[in-house]
Amino acid sequence: MTLTIAAAEKLLADNFAPWVLDLGLSVDSVDGAGSGAGAGVGAGAVLRLPWSDRLAREGGGLSGQALMAAADTATVIAVAAARGGFVPMTTVQQSITFQRAIVGSDVLVRARLTKTGKRMAFADITMTAEGTEETAAHATAVYALLG
């Protein structure tokens, strides 16, 4: 089963805490990336984090907390794309490096699964300001798949 953008948007609305929804994230694209052995590797999602002065830190850049939450959320959508729908999961580990400030621009959050199994998924997440390919932040995440 292929996860559509509409289904991914519904997954987002139905499965996340209200404060995460307050970020205003939207799903730009999803890719389930095949089936069979290694199915899900390469699966991914692109979410858009809209610019908001409410998410800016002192100095005017988008806060790291907002970027971490966006990366975590994009990973859930990427796993759902690989599985064809939402499955219970939890973050085991997430690490991020901030490489340049994002000021006054939406952020494209690209999550791509690098390894999936029955009980674990590993993701690579790149965040760029809209209109540029320069990485603003890079994250990795590990998820336990519970269902």
Short mmCIF file of N, CA, C and O in Angstrom, two decimals:
data_model
loop_
_atom_site.label_atom_id
_atom_site.label_comp_id
_atom_site.label_asym_id
_atom_site.label_seq_id
_atom_site.Cartn_x
_atom_site.Cartn_y
_atom_site.Cartn_z
N MET A 1 0.84 -1.18 0.00
CA MET A 1 0.00 0.00 0.00
C MET A 1 0.89 1.25 0.00
O MET A 1 1.86 1.34 0.73
N THR A 2 0.56 2.19 -0.84
CA THR A 2 1.31 3.42 -0.95
C THR A 2 0.69 4.49 -0.06
O THR A 2 -0.52 4.68 -0.07
N LEU A 3 1.53 5.17 0.69
CA LEU A 3 1.07 6.27 1.53
C LEU A 3 0.97 7.52 0.66
O LEU A 3 1.96 7.95 0.07
N THR A 4 -0.21 8.08 0.56
CA THR A 4 -0.42 9.31 -0.21
C THR A 4 -0.11 10.52 0.65
O THR A 4 -0.04 10.43 1.89
N ILE A 5 0.02 11.66 0.01
CA ILE A 5 0.22 12.91 0.75
C ILE A 5 -0.97 13.17 1.65
O ILE A 5 -0.81 13.55 2.82
N ALA A 6 -2.19 12.94 1.14
CA ALA A 6 -3.39 13.16 1.96
C ALA A 6 -3.39 12.25 3.18
O ALA A 6 -3.73 12.69 4.29
N ALA A 7 -3.02 10.98 3.00
CA ALA A 7 -2.96 10.05 4.13
C ALA A 7 -1.86 10.46 5.12
O ALA A 7 -2.03 10.34 6.34
N ALA A 8 -0.74 10.95 4.60
CA ALA A 8 0.35 11.41 5.47
C ALA A 8 -0.09 12.64 6.28
O ALA A 8 0.23 12.76 7.46
N GLU A 9 -0.82 13.54 5.65
CA GLU A 9 -1.34 14.72 6.36
C GLU A 9 -2.30 14.30 7.47
O GLU A 9 -2.28 14.85 8.57
N LYS A 10 -3.15 13.29 7.19
CA LYS A 10 -4.07 12.79 8.20
C LYS A 10 -3.31 12.13 9.34
O LYS A 10 -3.64 12.32 10.52
N LEU A 11 -2.29 11.35 9.00
CA LEU A 11 -1.43 10.72 10.01
C LEU A 11 -0.83 11.79 10.93
O LEU A 11 -0.81 11.65 12.15
N LEU A 12 -0.36 12.86 10.32
CA LEU A 12 0.21 13.98 11.07
C LEU A 12 -0.83 14.58 12.02
O LEU A 12 -0.56 14.76 13.22
N ALA A 13 -2.02 14.83 11.52
CA ALA A 13 -3.08 15.44 12.33
C ALA A 13 -3.56 14.53 13.45
O ALA A 13 -3.92 15.01 14.53
N ASP A 14 -3.55 13.21 13.22
CA ASP A 14 -4.14 12.27 14.18
C ASP A 14 -3.18 11.71 15.22
O ASP A 14 -3.64 11.12 16.21
N ASN A 15 -1.86 11.85 15.02
CA ASN A 15 -0.92 11.10 15.86
C ASN A 15 0.13 11.94 16.58
O ASN A 15 1.03 11.37 17.20
N PHE A 16 0.03 13.25 16.53
CA PHE A 16 1.06 14.08 17.16
C PHE A 16 0.45 15.00 18.20
O PHE A 16 -0.71 15.38 18.12
N ALA A 17 1.28 15.35 19.16
CA ALA A 17 0.85 16.24 20.24
C ALA A 17 0.46 17.60 19.68
O ALA A 17 1.00 18.05 18.67
N PRO A 18 -0.47 18.27 20.36
CA PRO A 18 -0.91 19.59 19.88
C PRO A 18 0.23 20.58 19.66
O PRO A 18 0.21 21.34 18.69
N TRP A 19 1.25 20.57 20.53
CA TRP A 19 2.34 21.54 20.35
C TRP A 19 3.15 21.25 19.08
O TRP A 19 3.67 22.17 18.46
N VAL A 20 3.23 19.97 18.67
CA VAL A 20 3.90 19.64 17.41
C VAL A 20 3.05 20.15 16.25
O VAL A 20 3.58 20.74 15.30
N LEU A 21 1.75 19.97 16.32
CA LEU A 21 0.86 20.48 15.28
C LEU A 21 0.94 22.00 15.18
O LEU A 21 0.82 22.57 14.08
N ASP A 22 1.19 22.67 16.32
CA ASP A 22 1.32 24.13 16.32
C ASP A 22 2.51 24.61 15.49
O ASP A 22 2.57 25.78 15.13
N LEU A 23 3.46 23.72 15.17
CA LEU A 23 4.59 24.10 14.32
C LEU A 23 4.13 24.41 12.89
O LEU A 23 4.82 25.09 12.14
N GLY A 24 2.95 23.88 12.52
CA GLY A 24 2.41 24.14 11.19
C GLY A 24 3.02 23.28 10.09
O GLY A 24 2.93 23.63 8.91
N LEU A 25 3.63 22.17 10.45
CA LEU A 25 4.25 21.29 9.46
C LEU A 25 3.23 20.81 8.43
O LEU A 25 2.08 20.53 8.78
N SER A 26 3.67 20.69 7.20
CA SER A 26 2.84 20.09 6.15
C SER A 26 3.71 19.11 5.36
O SER A 26 4.93 19.22 5.34
N VAL A 27 3.06 18.15 4.73
CA VAL A 27 3.76 17.13 3.97
C VAL A 27 3.85 17.58 2.51
O VAL A 27 2.83 17.77 1.86
N ASP A 28 5.08 17.72 2.01
CA ASP A 28 5.29 18.08 0.60
C ASP A 28 5.34 16.84 -0.29
O ASP A 28 4.86 16.87 -1.42
N SER A 29 5.96 15.75 0.20
CA SER A 29 6.04 14.52 -0.60
C SER A 29 6.33 13.32 0.29
O SER A 29 6.85 13.47 1.39
N VAL A 30 5.98 12.14 -0.22
CA VAL A 30 6.30 10.87 0.43
C VAL A 30 6.74 9.89 -0.65
O VAL A 30 6.30 9.97 -1.79
N ASP A 31 7.62 8.96 -0.25
CA ASP A 31 8.13 7.95 -1.18
C ASP A 31 8.32 6.66 -0.41
O ASP A 31 9.13 6.60 0.52
N GLY A 32 7.56 5.63 -0.76
CA GLY A 32 7.62 4.34 -0.07
C GLY A 32 8.81 3.50 -0.45
O GLY A 32 9.19 2.59 0.28
N ALA A 33 9.45 3.73 -1.61
CA ALA A 33 10.69 3.09 -2.04
C ALA A 33 10.69 1.57 -2.07
O ALA A 33 11.54 0.94 -1.48
N GLY A 34 9.75 0.98 -2.77
CA GLY A 34 9.86 -0.44 -3.13
C GLY A 34 9.35 -1.43 -2.12
O GLY A 34 8.82 -1.11 -1.08
N SER A 35 9.55 -2.72 -2.49
CA SER A 35 9.12 -3.82 -1.65
C SER A 35 10.14 -4.93 -1.73
O SER A 35 11.12 -4.84 -2.46
N GLY A 36 9.92 -6.00 -0.97
CA GLY A 36 10.84 -7.14 -0.97
C GLY A 36 11.94 -6.95 0.06
O GLY A 36 11.83 -6.16 0.98
N ALA A 37 13.04 -7.72 -0.12
CA ALA A 37 14.15 -7.66 0.83
C ALA A 37 14.68 -6.24 0.88
O ALA A 37 14.92 -5.60 -0.13
N GLY A 38 14.86 -5.73 2.08
CA GLY A 38 15.34 -4.37 2.25
C GLY A 38 14.30 -3.32 1.97
O GLY A 38 14.62 -2.15 1.82
N ALA A 39 13.04 -3.74 1.86
CA ALA A 39 11.97 -2.78 1.56
C ALA A 39 12.01 -1.64 2.57
O ALA A 39 12.27 -1.84 3.75
N GLY A 40 11.77 -0.46 2.08
CA GLY A 40 11.75 0.70 2.95
C GLY A 40 13.04 1.49 2.92
O GLY A 40 13.05 2.67 3.20
N VAL A 41 14.17 0.83 2.57
CA VAL A 41 15.42 1.58 2.47
C VAL A 41 15.27 2.57 1.33
O VAL A 41 14.84 2.23 0.23
N GLY A 42 15.55 3.81 1.61
CA GLY A 42 15.36 4.87 0.63
C GLY A 42 13.99 5.53 0.72
O GLY A 42 13.77 6.56 0.12
N ALA A 43 13.08 4.91 1.48
CA ALA A 43 11.77 5.53 1.67
C ALA A 43 11.98 6.87 2.37
O ALA A 43 12.94 7.04 3.13
N GLY A 44 11.10 7.79 2.10
CA GLY A 44 11.30 9.08 2.73
C GLY A 44 10.09 9.97 2.68
O GLY A 44 9.03 9.61 2.17
N ALA A 45 10.30 11.15 3.23
CA ALA A 45 9.26 12.16 3.26
C ALA A 45 9.92 13.53 3.28
O ALA A 45 11.03 13.69 3.81
N VAL A 46 9.24 14.49 2.69
CA VAL A 46 9.67 15.88 2.77
C VAL A 46 8.56 16.66 3.44
O VAL A 46 7.42 16.65 2.95
N LEU A 47 8.88 17.28 4.56
CA LEU A 47 7.93 18.12 5.27
C LEU A 47 8.37 19.57 5.15
O LEU A 47 9.57 19.85 5.00
N ARG A 48 7.42 20.45 5.23
CA ARG A 48 7.69 21.89 5.21
C ARG A 48 7.39 22.45 6.60
O ARG A 48 6.30 22.29 7.13
N LEU A 49 8.39 23.12 7.15
CA LEU A 49 8.23 23.86 8.40
C LEU A 49 8.14 25.33 8.03
O LEU A 49 9.14 25.93 7.60
N PRO A 50 6.95 25.93 8.14
CA PRO A 50 6.82 27.33 7.72
C PRO A 50 7.52 28.28 8.69
O PRO A 50 7.52 28.04 9.90
N TRP A 51 8.08 29.33 8.12
CA TRP A 51 8.73 30.34 8.96
C TRP A 51 7.69 30.95 9.89
O TRP A 51 6.56 31.23 9.51
N SER A 52 8.09 31.16 11.14
CA SER A 52 7.25 31.87 12.10
C SER A 52 8.17 32.59 13.08
O SER A 52 9.11 32.00 13.61
N ASP A 53 7.87 33.86 13.32
CA ASP A 53 8.64 34.60 14.32
C ASP A 53 8.53 33.94 15.69
O ASP A 53 9.44 34.06 16.51
N ARG A 54 7.44 33.21 15.93
CA ARG A 54 7.25 32.53 17.21
C ARG A 54 8.28 31.42 17.43
O ARG A 54 8.52 31.01 18.56
N LEU A 55 8.87 30.92 16.35
CA LEU A 55 9.85 29.83 16.45
C LEU A 55 11.29 30.33 16.42
O LEU A 55 12.22 29.54 16.49
N ALA A 56 11.46 31.64 16.32
CA ALA A 56 12.81 32.21 16.24
C ALA A 56 13.40 32.36 17.64
O ALA A 56 12.71 32.64 18.61
N ARG A 57 14.69 32.18 17.72
CA ARG A 57 15.43 32.37 18.97
C ARG A 57 16.00 33.79 18.97
O ARG A 57 15.84 34.53 18.01
N GLU A 58 16.69 34.13 20.05
CA GLU A 58 17.35 35.44 20.06
C GLU A 58 18.31 35.47 18.89
O GLU A 58 18.87 34.47 18.51
N GLY A 59 18.45 36.60 18.26
CA GLY A 59 19.27 36.71 17.07
C GLY A 59 18.50 36.50 15.77
O GLY A 59 19.01 36.76 14.70
N GLY A 60 17.27 35.98 15.87
CA GLY A 60 16.40 35.88 14.70
C GLY A 60 16.41 34.58 13.95
O GLY A 60 15.63 34.40 13.02
N GLY A 61 17.29 33.65 14.29
CA GLY A 61 17.32 32.36 13.59
C GLY A 61 16.25 31.41 14.12
O GLY A 61 15.81 31.52 15.27
N LEU A 62 15.84 30.47 13.28
CA LEU A 62 14.88 29.46 13.70
C LEU A 62 15.50 28.63 14.82
O LEU A 62 16.66 28.25 14.76
N SER A 63 14.73 28.35 15.84
CA SER A 63 15.26 27.65 17.02
C SER A 63 15.60 26.20 16.72
O SER A 63 14.95 25.52 15.92
N GLY A 64 16.62 25.72 17.40
CA GLY A 64 17.02 24.33 17.30
C GLY A 64 15.92 23.38 17.75
O GLY A 64 15.76 22.29 17.20
N GLN A 65 15.16 23.78 18.75
CA GLN A 65 14.07 22.94 19.24
C GLN A 65 13.04 22.67 18.15
O GLN A 65 12.54 21.55 18.01
N ALA A 66 12.71 23.70 17.37
CA ALA A 66 11.75 23.53 16.28
C ALA A 66 12.31 22.61 15.20
O ALA A 66 11.60 21.74 14.68
N LEU A 67 13.60 22.76 14.89
CA LEU A 67 14.23 21.90 13.88
C LEU A 67 14.30 20.45 14.35
O LEU A 67 14.05 19.52 13.57
N MET A 68 14.61 20.23 15.63
CA MET A 68 14.64 18.86 16.17
C MET A 68 13.26 18.21 16.08
O MET A 68 13.14 17.05 15.67
N ALA A 69 12.24 18.94 16.48
CA ALA A 69 10.88 18.40 16.42
C ALA A 69 10.47 18.11 14.98
O ALA A 69 9.83 17.09 14.70
N ALA A 70 10.84 18.98 14.06
CA ALA A 70 10.50 18.78 12.65
C ALA A 70 11.21 17.54 12.09
O ALA A 70 10.61 16.75 11.36
N ALA A 71 12.48 17.35 12.46
CA ALA A 71 13.23 16.17 12.00
C ALA A 71 12.61 14.90 12.54
O ALA A 71 12.44 13.90 11.82
N ASP A 72 12.23 14.90 13.81
CA ASP A 72 11.61 13.75 14.44
C ASP A 72 10.28 13.41 13.76
O ASP A 72 10.00 12.25 13.44
N THR A 73 9.49 14.42 13.48
CA THR A 73 8.19 14.23 12.86
C THR A 73 8.35 13.72 11.43
O THR A 73 7.62 12.80 11.00
N ALA A 74 9.29 14.26 10.69
CA ALA A 74 9.52 13.81 9.32
C ALA A 74 9.94 12.34 9.29
O ALA A 74 9.55 11.60 8.37
N THR A 75 10.68 11.91 10.30
CA THR A 75 11.09 10.51 10.36
C THR A 75 9.89 9.60 10.54
O THR A 75 9.80 8.53 9.91
N VAL A 76 8.94 9.99 11.37
CA VAL A 76 7.72 9.19 11.55
C VAL A 76 6.99 9.05 10.22
O VAL A 76 6.54 7.95 9.85
N ILE A 77 6.88 10.12 9.45
CA ILE A 77 6.20 10.07 8.16
C ILE A 77 6.98 9.18 7.19
O ILE A 77 6.39 8.41 6.42
N ALA A 78 8.32 9.24 7.22
CA ALA A 78 9.14 8.39 6.35
C ALA A 78 8.94 6.91 6.69
O ALA A 78 8.82 6.07 5.78
N VAL A 79 8.90 6.58 7.98
CA VAL A 79 8.65 5.19 8.38
C VAL A 79 7.26 4.75 7.92
O VAL A 79 7.08 3.65 7.39
N ALA A 80 6.28 5.62 8.10
CA ALA A 80 4.92 5.29 7.65
C ALA A 80 4.89 5.08 6.14
O ALA A 80 4.19 4.19 5.64
N ALA A 81 5.65 5.87 5.39
CA ALA A 81 5.72 5.69 3.93
C ALA A 81 6.30 4.32 3.59
O ALA A 81 5.81 3.64 2.69
N ALA A 82 7.32 3.90 4.32
CA ALA A 82 7.93 2.59 4.09
C ALA A 82 6.97 1.45 4.43
O ALA A 82 6.96 0.42 3.76
N ARG A 83 6.16 1.64 5.46
CA ARG A 83 5.25 0.60 5.93
C ARG A 83 3.87 0.66 5.29
O ARG A 83 3.05 -0.22 5.51
N GLY A 84 3.61 1.71 4.52
CA GLY A 84 2.31 1.84 3.88
C GLY A 84 1.24 2.39 4.80
O GLY A 84 0.05 2.37 4.47
N GLY A 85 1.63 2.91 5.94
CA GLY A 85 0.71 3.50 6.91
C GLY A 85 1.37 3.58 8.27
O GLY A 85 2.47 3.08 8.48
N PHE A 86 0.67 4.20 9.19
CA PHE A 86 1.22 4.40 10.53
C PHE A 86 1.34 3.07 11.27
O PHE A 86 0.46 2.22 11.21
N VAL A 87 2.46 2.90 11.96
CA VAL A 87 2.66 1.80 12.90
C VAL A 87 3.18 2.42 14.20
O VAL A 87 3.86 3.45 14.16
N PRO A 88 2.85 1.84 15.35
CA PRO A 88 3.39 2.37 16.60
C PRO A 88 4.92 2.34 16.57
O PRO A 88 5.53 1.35 16.13
N MET A 89 5.54 3.42 17.02
CA MET A 89 7.00 3.53 17.02
C MET A 89 7.41 4.55 18.07
O MET A 89 6.58 5.33 18.54
N THR A 90 8.68 4.53 18.40
CA THR A 90 9.20 5.52 19.34
C THR A 90 10.65 5.86 18.98
O THR A 90 11.38 5.01 18.48
N THR A 91 11.02 7.09 19.24
CA THR A 91 12.38 7.53 19.00
C THR A 91 13.30 6.88 20.02
O THR A 91 13.04 6.94 21.22
N VAL A 92 14.39 6.29 19.54
CA VAL A 92 15.40 5.70 20.41
C VAL A 92 16.58 6.66 20.55
O VAL A 92 17.13 6.83 21.63
N GLN A 93 16.95 7.27 19.44
CA GLN A 93 18.09 8.18 19.43
C GLN A 93 17.89 9.21 18.33
O GLN A 93 17.36 8.89 17.27
N GLN A 94 18.31 10.46 18.61
CA GLN A 94 18.30 11.50 17.59
C GLN A 94 19.48 12.42 17.87
O GLN A 94 19.71 12.81 19.01
N SER A 95 20.22 12.74 16.82
CA SER A 95 21.36 13.64 16.93
C SER A 95 21.27 14.65 15.80
O SER A 95 20.83 14.32 14.70
N ILE A 96 21.69 15.88 16.08
CA ILE A 96 21.58 16.93 15.06
C ILE A 96 22.80 17.83 15.11
O ILE A 96 23.37 18.05 16.18
N THR A 97 23.19 18.32 13.94
CA THR A 97 24.21 19.37 13.86
C THR A 97 23.58 20.55 13.15
O THR A 97 22.87 20.39 12.15
N PHE A 98 23.82 21.72 13.69
CA PHE A 98 23.31 22.96 13.11
C PHE A 98 24.46 23.61 12.36
O PHE A 98 25.51 23.89 12.95
N GLN A 99 24.27 23.84 11.06
CA GLN A 99 25.38 24.30 10.22
C GLN A 99 25.25 25.75 9.79
O GLN A 99 26.26 26.40 9.51
N ARG A 100 24.03 26.24 9.69
CA ARG A 100 23.82 27.67 9.37
C ARG A 100 22.43 28.07 9.81
O ARG A 100 21.52 27.24 9.86
N ALA A 101 22.29 29.32 10.15
CA ALA A 101 21.00 29.82 10.64
C ALA A 101 20.00 29.91 9.48
O ALA A 101 20.36 30.17 8.33
N ILE A 102 18.74 29.70 9.83
CA ILE A 102 17.65 29.92 8.89
C ILE A 102 16.86 31.11 9.43
O ILE A 102 16.37 31.08 10.56
N VAL A 103 16.77 32.14 8.60
CA VAL A 103 16.08 33.37 9.00
C VAL A 103 15.07 33.75 7.91
O VAL A 103 15.43 33.89 6.74
N GLY A 104 13.80 33.86 8.31
CA GLY A 104 12.78 34.37 7.41
C GLY A 104 12.42 33.46 6.25
O GLY A 104 11.90 33.94 5.24
N SER A 105 12.66 32.17 6.37
CA SER A 105 12.39 31.26 5.27
C SER A 105 11.77 29.96 5.78
O SER A 105 12.10 29.51 6.88
N ASP A 106 10.88 29.36 4.97
CA ASP A 106 10.40 28.03 5.29
C ASP A 106 11.58 27.06 5.25
O ASP A 106 12.57 27.30 4.56
N VAL A 107 11.42 25.94 5.94
CA VAL A 107 12.45 24.91 5.97
C VAL A 107 11.89 23.65 5.32
O VAL A 107 10.78 23.21 5.65
N LEU A 108 12.66 23.06 4.41
CA LEU A 108 12.31 21.75 3.85
C LEU A 108 13.07 20.70 4.64
O LEU A 108 14.30 20.75 4.75
N VAL A 109 12.32 19.77 5.21
CA VAL A 109 12.87 18.73 6.08
C VAL A 109 12.77 17.42 5.32
O VAL A 109 11.68 16.88 5.14
N ARG A 110 13.92 16.90 4.86
CA ARG A 110 13.96 15.69 4.03
C ARG A 110 14.46 14.52 4.87
O ARG A 110 15.64 14.47 5.22
N ALA A 111 13.56 13.59 5.16
CA ALA A 111 13.92 12.39 5.93
C ALA A 111 13.98 11.21 4.97
O ALA A 111 13.05 10.99 4.20
N ARG A 112 15.07 10.45 5.03
CA ARG A 112 15.26 9.28 4.17
C ARG A 112 15.72 8.12 5.04
O ARG A 112 16.63 8.27 5.85
N LEU A 113 15.05 6.96 4.90
CA LEU A 113 15.44 5.79 5.68
C LEU A 113 16.68 5.16 5.07
O LEU A 113 16.74 4.94 3.86
N THR A 114 17.67 4.87 5.91
CA THR A 114 18.91 4.26 5.45
C THR A 114 18.96 2.76 5.74
O THR A 114 19.72 2.04 5.12
N LYS A 115 18.15 2.31 6.70
CA LYS A 115 18.06 0.89 7.03
C LYS A 115 16.74 0.67 7.75
O LYS A 115 16.35 1.47 8.60
N THR A 116 16.05 -0.39 7.38
CA THR A 116 14.83 -0.76 8.09
C THR A 116 14.85 -2.26 8.36
O THR A 116 15.46 -3.03 7.62
N GLY A 117 14.20 -2.62 9.43
CA GLY A 117 14.06 -4.02 9.78
C GLY A 117 12.69 -4.24 10.40
O GLY A 117 11.82 -3.37 10.34
N LYS A 118 12.53 -5.41 11.02
CA LYS A 118 11.24 -5.70 11.66
C LYS A 118 11.00 -4.81 12.86
O LYS A 118 9.87 -4.44 13.16
N ARG A 119 12.08 -4.48 13.58
CA ARG A 119 11.90 -3.75 14.84
C ARG A 119 12.62 -2.41 14.93
O ARG A 119 12.44 -1.69 15.90
N MET A 120 13.44 -2.09 13.92
CA MET A 120 14.20 -0.84 13.97
C MET A 120 14.18 -0.15 12.61
O MET A 120 14.08 -0.80 11.57
N ALA A 121 14.31 1.17 12.64
CA ALA A 121 14.47 1.97 11.42
C ALA A 121 15.51 3.05 11.70
O ALA A 121 15.54 3.61 12.80
N PHE A 122 16.34 3.32 10.71
CA PHE A 122 17.40 4.32 10.82
C PHE A 122 17.17 5.37 9.74
O PHE A 122 16.87 5.02 8.59
N ALA A 123 17.33 6.63 10.11
CA ALA A 123 17.03 7.71 9.16
C ALA A 123 18.11 8.77 9.13
O ALA A 123 18.81 9.00 10.13
N ASP A 124 18.21 9.41 7.98
CA ASP A 124 19.09 10.54 7.75
C ASP A 124 18.18 11.71 7.37
O ASP A 124 17.35 11.56 6.47
N ILE A 125 18.32 12.83 8.05
CA ILE A 125 17.42 13.97 7.84
C ILE A 125 18.24 15.21 7.50
O ILE A 125 19.16 15.57 8.25
N THR A 126 17.90 15.86 6.39
CA THR A 126 18.58 17.08 5.97
C THR A 126 17.57 18.21 5.95
O THR A 126 16.46 18.05 5.44
N MET A 127 17.96 19.35 6.50
CA MET A 127 17.08 20.52 6.54
C MET A 127 17.73 21.67 5.79
O MET A 127 18.89 22.00 6.06
N THR A 128 16.98 22.25 4.85
CA THR A 128 17.46 23.36 4.05
C THR A 128 16.43 24.48 4.06
O THR A 128 15.23 24.22 4.15
N ALA A 129 16.91 25.70 3.94
CA ALA A 129 15.98 26.82 3.74
C ALA A 129 15.41 26.68 2.34
O ALA A 129 16.11 26.27 1.40
N GLU A 130 14.12 26.98 2.20
CA GLU A 130 13.49 26.89 0.88
C GLU A 130 14.26 27.76 -0.12
O GLU A 130 14.67 28.87 0.19
N GLY A 131 14.49 27.19 -1.30
CA GLY A 131 15.17 27.95 -2.35
C GLY A 131 16.68 27.76 -2.37
O GLY A 131 17.35 28.33 -3.22
N THR A 132 17.21 26.94 -1.47
CA THR A 132 18.64 26.67 -1.45
C THR A 132 18.87 25.19 -1.22
O THR A 132 18.02 24.52 -0.64
N GLU A 133 19.99 24.69 -1.67
CA GLU A 133 20.36 23.30 -1.40
C GLU A 133 21.40 23.21 -0.28
O GLU A 133 21.84 22.12 0.07
N GLU A 134 21.80 24.35 0.27
CA GLU A 134 22.79 24.35 1.35
C GLU A 134 22.16 23.81 2.63
O GLU A 134 21.12 24.29 3.07
N THR A 135 22.81 22.82 3.21
CA THR A 135 22.30 22.22 4.43
C THR A 135 22.39 23.20 5.58
O THR A 135 23.45 23.77 5.85
N ALA A 136 21.26 23.40 6.25
CA ALA A 136 21.22 24.26 7.44
C ALA A 136 21.37 23.42 8.70
O ALA A 136 21.96 23.85 9.69
N ALA A 137 20.83 22.19 8.66
CA ALA A 137 20.94 21.27 9.80
C ALA A 137 20.89 19.85 9.24
O ALA A 137 20.23 19.59 8.23
N HIS A 138 21.58 18.95 9.93
CA HIS A 138 21.59 17.54 9.53
C HIS A 138 21.36 16.70 10.78
O HIS A 138 21.99 16.93 11.82
N ALA A 139 20.44 15.75 10.68
CA ALA A 139 20.13 14.89 11.83
C ALA A 139 20.15 13.43 11.41
O ALA A 139 20.00 13.10 10.23
N THR A 140 20.35 12.59 12.40
CA THR A 140 20.17 11.15 12.23
C THR A 140 19.23 10.71 13.34
O THR A 140 19.19 11.31 14.41
N ALA A 141 18.48 9.65 13.05
CA ALA A 141 17.53 9.16 14.05
C ALA A 141 17.43 7.64 13.97
O ALA A 141 17.61 7.06 12.90
N VAL A 142 17.16 7.04 15.12
CA VAL A 142 16.90 5.61 15.22
C VAL A 142 15.56 5.45 15.89
O VAL A 142 15.29 6.09 16.92
N TYR A 143 14.71 4.61 15.30
CA TYR A 143 13.37 4.36 15.82
C TYR A 143 13.19 2.89 16.15
O TYR A 143 13.63 2.03 15.39
N ALA A 144 12.50 2.61 17.24
CA ALA A 144 12.02 1.26 17.54
C ALA A 144 10.62 1.15 16.98
O ALA A 144 9.77 2.01 17.25
N LEU A 145 10.37 0.10 16.20
CA LEU A 145 9.05 -0.15 15.63
C LEU A 145 8.33 -1.11 16.56
O LEU A 145 8.80 -2.21 16.81
N LEU A 146 7.20 -0.67 17.09
CA LEU A 146 6.53 -1.39 18.16
C LEU A 146 5.38 -2.26 17.68
O LEU A 146 4.83 -3.03 18.47
N GLY A 147 4.97 -2.13 16.44
CA GLY A 147 3.81 -2.89 15.98
C GLY A 147 4.02 -3.53 14.64
O GLY A 147 4.97 -3.39 13.96
#
